[in-house]
mmCIF file of C-alpha atoms and ligand atoms in Angstrom:
data_model
loop_
_atom_site.group_PDB
_atom_site.id
_atom_site.type_symbol
_atom_site.label_atom_id
_atom_site.label_comp_id
_atom_site.label_asym_id
_atom_site.label_seq_id
_atom_site.Cartn_x
_atom_site.Cartn_y
_atom_site.Cartn_z
ATOM 1 C CA MET A 35 3.235 12.129 -3.928
ATOM 2 C CA GLU A 36 4.758 9.321 -1.791
ATOM 3 C CA LYS A 37 1.326 7.757 -1.820
ATOM 4 C CA ILE A 38 1.266 7.244 -5.575
ATOM 5 C CA VAL A 39 4.697 5.617 -5.247
ATOM 6 C CA ASP A 40 3.197 3.236 -2.676
ATOM 7 C CA LEU A 41 0.378 2.520 -5.061
ATOM 8 C CA LEU A 42 2.864 1.578 -7.758
ATOM 9 C CA LYS A 43 4.055 -1.204 -5.488
ATOM 10 C CA ASP A 44 0.502 -2.568 -5.293
ATOM 11 C CA THR A 45 0.554 -5.421 -7.801
ATOM 12 C CA SER A 46 -3.239 -5.323 -8.136
ATOM 13 C CA ILE A 47 -2.858 -1.966 -9.911
ATOM 14 C CA PRO A 48 -1.800 -2.392 -13.563
ATOM 15 C CA ARG A 49 1.697 -1.160 -14.473
ATOM 16 C CA PHE A 50 0.402 1.363 -16.999
ATOM 17 C CA ILE A 51 -0.181 3.672 -14.051
ATOM 18 C CA ASP A 52 3.565 4.549 -14.389
ATOM 19 C CA GLU A 53 2.850 6.723 -17.388
ATOM 20 C CA GLU A 54 -0.098 8.255 -15.546
ATOM 21 C CA VAL A 55 2.037 9.804 -12.783
ATOM 22 C CA ARG A 56 2.681 13.094 -14.625
ATOM 23 C CA PRO A 57 -0.900 13.590 -15.876
ATOM 24 C CA PHE A 58 -2.082 12.706 -12.353
ATOM 25 C CA ARG A 59 0.220 15.335 -10.820
ATOM 26 C CA ASN A 60 -0.990 17.954 -13.313
ATOM 27 C CA LEU A 61 -4.583 17.080 -12.575
ATOM 28 C CA MET A 62 -4.057 17.363 -8.809
ATOM 29 C CA LEU A 63 -2.477 20.784 -9.341
ATOM 30 C CA GLU A 64 -5.580 21.861 -11.250
ATOM 31 C CA TYR A 65 -7.858 20.643 -8.457
ATOM 32 C CA ARG A 66 -5.747 22.521 -5.885
ATOM 33 C CA CYS A 67 -6.028 25.711 -7.958
ATOM 34 C CA ALA A 68 -9.791 25.265 -8.302
ATOM 35 C CA LEU A 69 -10.108 24.879 -4.524
ATOM 36 C CA LYS A 70 -8.194 28.136 -4.031
ATOM 37 C CA GLU A 71 -10.511 29.927 -6.477
ATOM 38 C CA VAL A 72 -13.648 28.668 -4.744
ATOM 39 C CA GLU A 73 -12.322 29.310 -1.240
ATOM 40 C CA THR A 74 -11.492 32.906 -2.205
ATOM 41 C CA LYS A 75 -15.021 33.383 -3.524
ATOM 42 C CA PHE A 76 -16.487 32.350 -0.169
ATOM 43 C CA ASP A 77 -13.984 34.516 1.726
ATOM 44 C CA VAL A 78 -15.121 37.495 -0.343
ATOM 45 C CA LEU A 79 -18.833 36.723 0.125
ATOM 46 C CA SER A 80 -18.326 36.252 3.844
ATOM 47 C CA ASP A 81 -16.359 39.505 4.245
ATOM 48 C CA GLU A 82 -18.901 41.566 2.352
ATOM 49 C CA PHE A 83 -21.867 39.934 4.106
ATOM 50 C CA SER A 84 -20.248 40.682 7.492
ATOM 51 C CA LEU A 85 -19.765 44.335 6.600
ATOM 52 C CA LYS A 86 -23.296 44.703 5.226
ATOM 53 C CA TYR A 87 -25.262 42.826 7.882
ATOM 54 C CA ASN A 88 -22.888 42.994 10.815
ATOM 55 C CA ARG A 89 -22.694 39.228 11.296
ATOM 56 C CA ASN A 90 -20.743 36.437 9.670
ATOM 57 C CA PRO A 91 -22.759 33.681 7.913
ATOM 58 C CA VAL A 92 -19.655 31.491 7.464
ATOM 59 C CA GLU A 93 -18.412 29.775 10.595
ATOM 60 C CA SER A 94 -15.552 27.980 8.857
ATOM 61 C CA ILE A 95 -14.310 26.675 5.526
ATOM 62 C CA LYS A 96 -12.523 23.372 5.045
ATOM 63 C CA THR A 97 -10.962 22.213 1.809
ATOM 64 C CA ARG A 98 -9.728 18.743 0.990
ATOM 65 C CA LEU A 99 -8.234 16.937 -1.955
ATOM 66 C CA LYS A 100 -9.159 13.266 -2.181
ATOM 67 C CA SER A 101 -6.119 11.077 -1.483
ATOM 68 C CA PRO A 102 -4.591 9.035 -4.346
ATOM 69 C CA ASN A 103 -5.642 5.868 -2.498
ATOM 70 C CA SER A 104 -9.295 6.958 -2.298
ATOM 71 C CA ILE A 105 -9.281 8.100 -5.932
ATOM 72 C CA LEU A 106 -7.904 4.800 -7.202
ATOM 73 C CA GLY A 107 -10.190 2.875 -4.848
ATOM 74 C CA LYS A 108 -13.223 4.694 -6.251
ATOM 75 C CA LEU A 109 -12.124 4.125 -9.877
ATOM 76 C CA LYS A 110 -11.655 0.424 -9.150
ATOM 77 C CA ARG A 111 -15.044 0.148 -7.398
ATOM 78 C CA LYS A 112 -16.720 1.729 -10.422
ATOM 79 C CA ASN A 113 -14.705 -0.407 -12.867
ATOM 80 C CA LEU A 114 -13.274 2.686 -14.507
ATOM 81 C CA PRO A 115 -9.851 2.963 -16.199
ATOM 82 C CA LEU A 116 -7.031 3.968 -13.814
ATOM 83 C CA LYS A 117 -6.140 7.023 -15.860
ATOM 84 C CA ALA A 118 -6.043 10.754 -15.173
ATOM 85 C CA THR A 119 -8.571 11.398 -17.958
ATOM 86 C CA SER A 120 -10.933 8.927 -16.321
ATOM 87 C CA ILE A 121 -10.662 10.766 -12.972
ATOM 88 C CA GLU A 122 -11.486 14.040 -14.687
ATOM 89 C CA GLU A 123 -14.404 12.610 -16.640
ATOM 90 C CA ASN A 124 -15.987 10.456 -13.935
ATOM 91 C CA LEU A 125 -15.218 11.712 -10.433
ATOM 92 C CA ASN A 126 -16.895 14.869 -9.181
ATOM 93 C CA ASP A 127 -15.532 14.970 -5.658
ATOM 94 C CA VAL A 128 -11.735 14.925 -5.992
ATOM 95 C CA ALA A 129 -11.675 18.589 -4.950
ATOM 96 C CA GLY A 130 -14.036 19.244 -2.058
ATOM 97 C CA ILE A 131 -14.854 22.312 -0.027
ATOM 98 C CA ARG A 132 -17.109 22.394 3.020
ATOM 99 C CA ILE A 133 -18.747 25.631 4.095
ATOM 100 C CA ILE A 134 -20.008 25.560 7.667
ATOM 101 C CA CYS A 135 -22.714 28.141 8.305
ATOM 102 C CA SER A 136 -24.396 29.407 11.434
ATOM 103 C CA PHE A 137 -28.020 29.066 10.314
ATOM 104 C CA ILE A 138 -29.989 27.120 7.685
ATOM 105 C CA ASP A 139 -31.048 30.355 5.933
ATOM 106 C CA ASP A 140 -27.400 31.353 5.569
ATOM 107 C CA ILE A 141 -26.816 28.228 3.486
ATOM 108 C CA TYR A 142 -29.525 29.108 0.959
ATOM 109 C CA ASP A 143 -28.381 32.768 0.848
ATOM 110 C CA LEU A 144 -24.781 31.730 0.177
ATOM 111 C CA VAL A 145 -25.797 29.134 -2.425
ATOM 112 C CA SER A 146 -27.728 31.757 -4.329
ATOM 113 C CA MET A 147 -24.934 34.395 -4.085
ATOM 114 C CA PHE A 148 -22.356 31.838 -5.204
ATOM 115 C CA THR A 149 -24.252 30.167 -8.054
ATOM 116 C CA ARG A 150 -25.263 33.452 -9.683
ATOM 117 C CA GLN A 151 -21.590 34.333 -10.253
ATOM 118 C CA ASP A 152 -20.905 34.404 -14.010
ATOM 119 C CA ASP A 153 -17.972 32.008 -13.971
ATOM 120 C CA ILE A 154 -19.668 29.307 -11.905
ATOM 121 C CA LYS A 155 -21.421 26.515 -13.783
ATOM 122 C CA VAL A 156 -23.720 24.367 -11.661
ATOM 123 C CA ILE A 157 -23.599 20.727 -12.720
ATOM 124 C CA GLU A 158 -25.687 19.161 -9.949
ATOM 125 C CA VAL A 159 -27.552 20.131 -6.769
ATOM 126 C CA LYS A 160 -28.306 17.596 -4.017
ATOM 127 C CA ASP A 161 -30.399 19.170 -1.281
ATOM 128 C CA TYR A 162 -30.174 16.778 1.652
ATOM 129 C CA ILE A 163 -31.546 19.526 3.922
ATOM 130 C CA LYS A 164 -34.987 19.574 2.303
ATOM 131 C CA ASN A 165 -34.695 15.860 1.474
ATOM 132 C CA PRO A 166 -32.520 14.252 4.171
ATOM 133 C CA LYS A 167 -30.954 10.874 3.543
ATOM 134 C CA GLU A 168 -32.660 7.817 5.033
ATOM 135 C CA ASN A 169 -30.108 7.786 7.905
ATOM 136 C CA GLY A 170 -30.859 11.432 8.794
ATOM 137 C CA TYR A 171 -27.859 13.017 7.018
ATOM 138 C CA ARG A 172 -28.446 16.679 6.172
ATOM 139 C CA SER A 173 -26.282 18.912 4.022
ATOM 140 C CA LEU A 174 -26.539 20.708 0.685
ATOM 141 C CA HIS A 175 -24.150 19.504 -2.010
ATOM 142 C CA LEU A 176 -23.292 21.291 -5.229
ATOM 143 C CA ILE A 177 -21.149 19.986 -8.043
ATOM 144 C CA ILE A 178 -19.823 23.013 -9.892
ATOM 145 C CA GLU A 179 -17.249 23.890 -12.502
ATOM 146 C CA VAL A 180 -14.931 26.842 -11.991
ATOM 147 C CA PRO A 181 -12.403 28.179 -14.522
ATOM 148 C CA ILE A 182 -8.723 28.218 -13.576
ATOM 149 C CA PHE A 183 -6.242 30.286 -15.537
ATOM 150 C CA LEU A 184 -3.035 28.374 -16.322
ATOM 151 C CA THR A 185 0.126 29.495 -18.155
ATOM 152 C CA ASP A 186 -1.199 28.558 -21.577
ATOM 153 C CA CYS A 187 -4.898 27.846 -21.225
ATOM 154 C CA THR A 188 -8.061 28.142 -19.157
ATOM 155 C CA LYS A 189 -9.598 24.972 -17.742
ATOM 156 C CA ASN A 190 -12.968 24.342 -16.173
ATOM 157 C CA VAL A 191 -12.483 22.204 -13.095
ATOM 158 C CA ARG A 192 -15.092 20.326 -11.057
ATOM 159 C CA VAL A 193 -15.444 20.927 -7.348
ATOM 160 C CA GLU A 194 -17.893 19.497 -4.819
ATOM 161 C CA VAL A 195 -19.178 22.168 -2.441
ATOM 162 C CA GLN A 196 -20.883 20.963 0.737
ATOM 163 C CA PHE A 197 -22.890 23.383 2.872
ATOM 164 C CA ARG A 198 -23.748 22.467 6.446
ATOM 165 C CA THR A 199 -24.810 24.246 9.609
ATOM 166 C CA ILE A 200 -22.616 23.769 12.682
ATOM 167 C CA ALA A 201 -25.210 21.293 13.969
ATOM 168 C CA MET A 202 -25.316 19.305 10.701
ATOM 169 C CA ASP A 203 -21.522 19.159 10.673
ATOM 170 C CA PHE A 204 -21.445 18.020 14.301
ATOM 171 C CA TRP A 205 -23.827 15.140 13.532
ATOM 172 C CA ALA A 206 -22.128 14.146 10.260
ATOM 173 C CA SER A 207 -18.633 14.170 11.767
ATOM 174 C CA LEU A 208 -19.615 11.970 14.707
ATOM 175 C CA GLU A 209 -21.774 9.690 12.576
ATOM 176 C CA HIS A 210 -18.822 9.218 10.211
ATOM 177 C CA GLU A 211 -16.545 8.477 13.156
ATOM 178 C CA ILE A 212 -18.942 5.950 14.682
ATOM 179 C CA LYS A 213 -19.893 4.290 11.382
ATOM 180 C CA TYR A 214 -16.527 4.043 9.651
ATOM 181 C CA LYS A 215 -13.801 4.233 12.278
ATOM 182 C CA LYS A 216 -15.430 1.951 14.800
ATOM 183 C CA ASN A 217 -17.066 -0.117 12.071
ATOM 184 C CA VAL A 218 -20.362 -0.337 13.957
ATOM 185 C CA ASN A 219 -23.392 -1.244 11.908
ATOM 186 C CA SER A 220 -26.171 -2.365 14.259
ATOM 187 C CA LYS A 221 -29.824 -1.321 13.932
ATOM 188 C CA GLU A 222 -29.700 0.101 17.443
ATOM 189 C CA VAL A 223 -26.890 2.478 16.533
ATOM 190 C CA TYR A 224 -28.567 3.373 13.215
ATOM 191 C CA ASP A 225 -31.878 4.202 14.948
ATOM 192 C CA GLU A 226 -30.146 6.246 17.641
ATOM 193 C CA LEU A 227 -28.192 8.252 15.052
ATOM 194 C CA ARG A 228 -31.395 8.835 13.094
ATOM 195 C CA GLU A 229 -33.189 10.103 16.189
ATOM 196 C CA LEU A 230 -30.236 12.332 17.055
ATOM 197 C CA ALA A 231 -30.391 13.753 13.520
ATOM 198 C CA THR A 232 -34.017 14.753 14.128
ATOM 199 C CA ILE A 233 -33.166 16.363 17.479
ATOM 200 C CA ASN A 234 -30.263 18.116 15.762
ATOM 201 C CA HIS A 235 -32.513 19.464 13.014
ATOM 202 C CA ASN A 236 -35.041 20.734 15.557
ATOM 203 C CA LEU A 237 -32.186 22.555 17.259
ATOM 204 C CA ASP A 238 -31.220 24.206 13.952
ATOM 205 C CA VAL A 239 -34.818 25.296 13.311
ATOM 206 C CA ARG A 240 -35.264 26.676 16.845
ATOM 207 C CA MET A 241 -31.944 28.549 16.707
ATOM 208 C CA GLN A 242 -32.958 30.098 13.408
ATOM 209 C CA ASN A 243 -36.389 31.109 14.732
ATOM 210 C CA LEU A 244 -34.732 32.606 17.799
ATOM 211 C CA ARG A 245 -32.358 34.665 15.650
ATOM 212 C CA LYS A 246 -35.262 35.923 13.539
ATOM 213 C CA SER A 247 -37.301 36.908 16.581
ATOM 214 C CA VAL A 248 -34.311 38.728 18.123
ATOM 215 C CA GLU A 249 -33.695 40.588 14.838
ATOM 216 C CA LEU A 250 -37.329 41.743 14.756
ATOM 217 C CA LYS A 251 -37.075 43.305 18.216
HETATM 218 P P1 0O2 B 457 -15.321 12.163 2.078
HETATM 219 O O1 0O2 B 457 -14.190 11.617 2.860
HETATM 220 O O2 0O2 B 457 -16.088 13.222 2.820
HETATM 221 O O3 0O2 B 457 -14.975 12.576 0.702
HETATM 222 P P2 0O2 B 457 -20.609 9.916 -5.381
HETATM 223 O O4 0O2 B 457 -19.428 10.605 -4.702
HETATM 224 O O5 0O2 B 457 -21.420 10.873 -6.220
HETATM 225 O O6 0O2 B 457 -20.222 8.659 -6.078
HETATM 226 P P3 0O2 B 457 -22.829 9.908 -3.618
HETATM 227 O O7 0O2 B 457 -23.153 9.053 -2.423
HETATM 228 O O8 0O2 B 457 -23.867 10.020 -4.667
HETATM 229 O O9 0O2 B 457 -21.441 9.401 -4.187
HETATM 230 O O10 0O2 B 457 -22.463 11.374 -3.184
HETATM 231 P P4 0O2 B 457 -23.181 12.296 -2.123
HETATM 232 O O11 0O2 B 457 -24.480 11.760 -1.690
HETATM 233 O O12 0O2 B 457 -23.166 13.657 -2.731
HETATM 234 O O13 0O2 B 457 -22.193 12.197 -0.867
HETATM 235 C C1 0O2 B 457 -20.833 12.429 -0.996
HETATM 236 C C2 0O2 B 457 -20.215 12.979 0.289
HETATM 237 O O14 0O2 B 457 -21.217 13.507 1.182
HETATM 238 C C3 0O2 B 457 -19.480 11.934 1.122
HETATM 239 O O15 0O2 B 457 -18.177 11.848 0.623
HETATM 240 C C4 0O2 B 457 -19.554 12.543 2.526
HETATM 241 O O16 0O2 B 457 -18.605 13.606 2.659
HETATM 242 C C5 0O2 B 457 -20.929 13.156 2.527
HETATM 243 N N1 0O2 B 457 -21.967 12.208 2.963
HETATM 244 C C6 0O2 B 457 -22.945 11.683 2.218
HETATM 245 N N2 0O2 B 457 -23.743 10.894 2.934
HETATM 246 C C7 0O2 B 457 -23.257 10.910 4.191
HETATM 247 C C8 0O2 B 457 -23.670 10.270 5.416
HETATM 248 O O17 0O2 B 457 -24.634 9.530 5.484
HETATM 249 N N3 0O2 B 457 -22.924 10.546 6.517
HETATM 250 C C9 0O2 B 457 -21.839 11.363 6.501
HETATM 251 N N4 0O2 B 457 -21.178 11.560 7.638
HETATM 252 N N5 0O2 B 457 -21.425 11.965 5.353
HETATM 253 C C10 0O2 B 457 -22.117 11.739 4.227
HETATM 254 P P5 0O2 B 457 -17.303 10.555 0.849
HETATM 255 O O18 0O2 B 457 -16.562 10.314 -0.408
HETATM 256 O O19 0O2 B 457 -18.132 9.419 1.387
HETATM 257 O O20 0O2 B 457 -16.304 10.933 1.982
#
């Protein structure tokens, strides 16, 4: 919460944000609850899958709540009102969960197990594994709504779920580091990262084929 206090000192942000502090806090609480709900669902799927098939499809799970600075930055970039209701209506990625899987097939299995749950409403699917981004980025993104049960009501809350293999996550993490932290933007670096993405994908495919051939033996 200190961060929102810092933001109040930023004169470029209109003063009416004062009255938005409480709704903003409530909204963040809802996003935190939604993340817990979704994380539990993947813990359950992973536990049962492990028991059934004797291997774990989920390598790790990371959750993150977008920082107040990034939220306000995104609202400003999109020329949207700096209000809690505007966050709720327009931003899909305030609550984010990343599921890192061992193999590509595990991603599609988990997506199908997760999205057929009765209380999950799929809003959007972006399959950057089948259709990688121009720069080579691969991952499968879902925007979903999950109900959370509060003291006096039930609310459907949006969460972005990203599925990656270990290899995809390795590439994306380093690409993010190189691109944003070091602020490098040359064609040489872009081409190299793109080529590495292809090598990375081939690695994923070969690992998966190897697992399948070992399972058949
Ligand atoms: P952070 O810090 O991970 O949250 P939208 O959010 O819908 O306005 P867009 O581009 O349509 O924007 O969403 P998309 O394509 O679903 O991508 C959103 C998130 O995917 C990003 O969130 C990254 O986490 C990840 N992502 C997408 N493209 C790339 C990429 O080329 N490289 C890397 N490393 N990650 C990518 P944020 O908000 O950018 O960051």
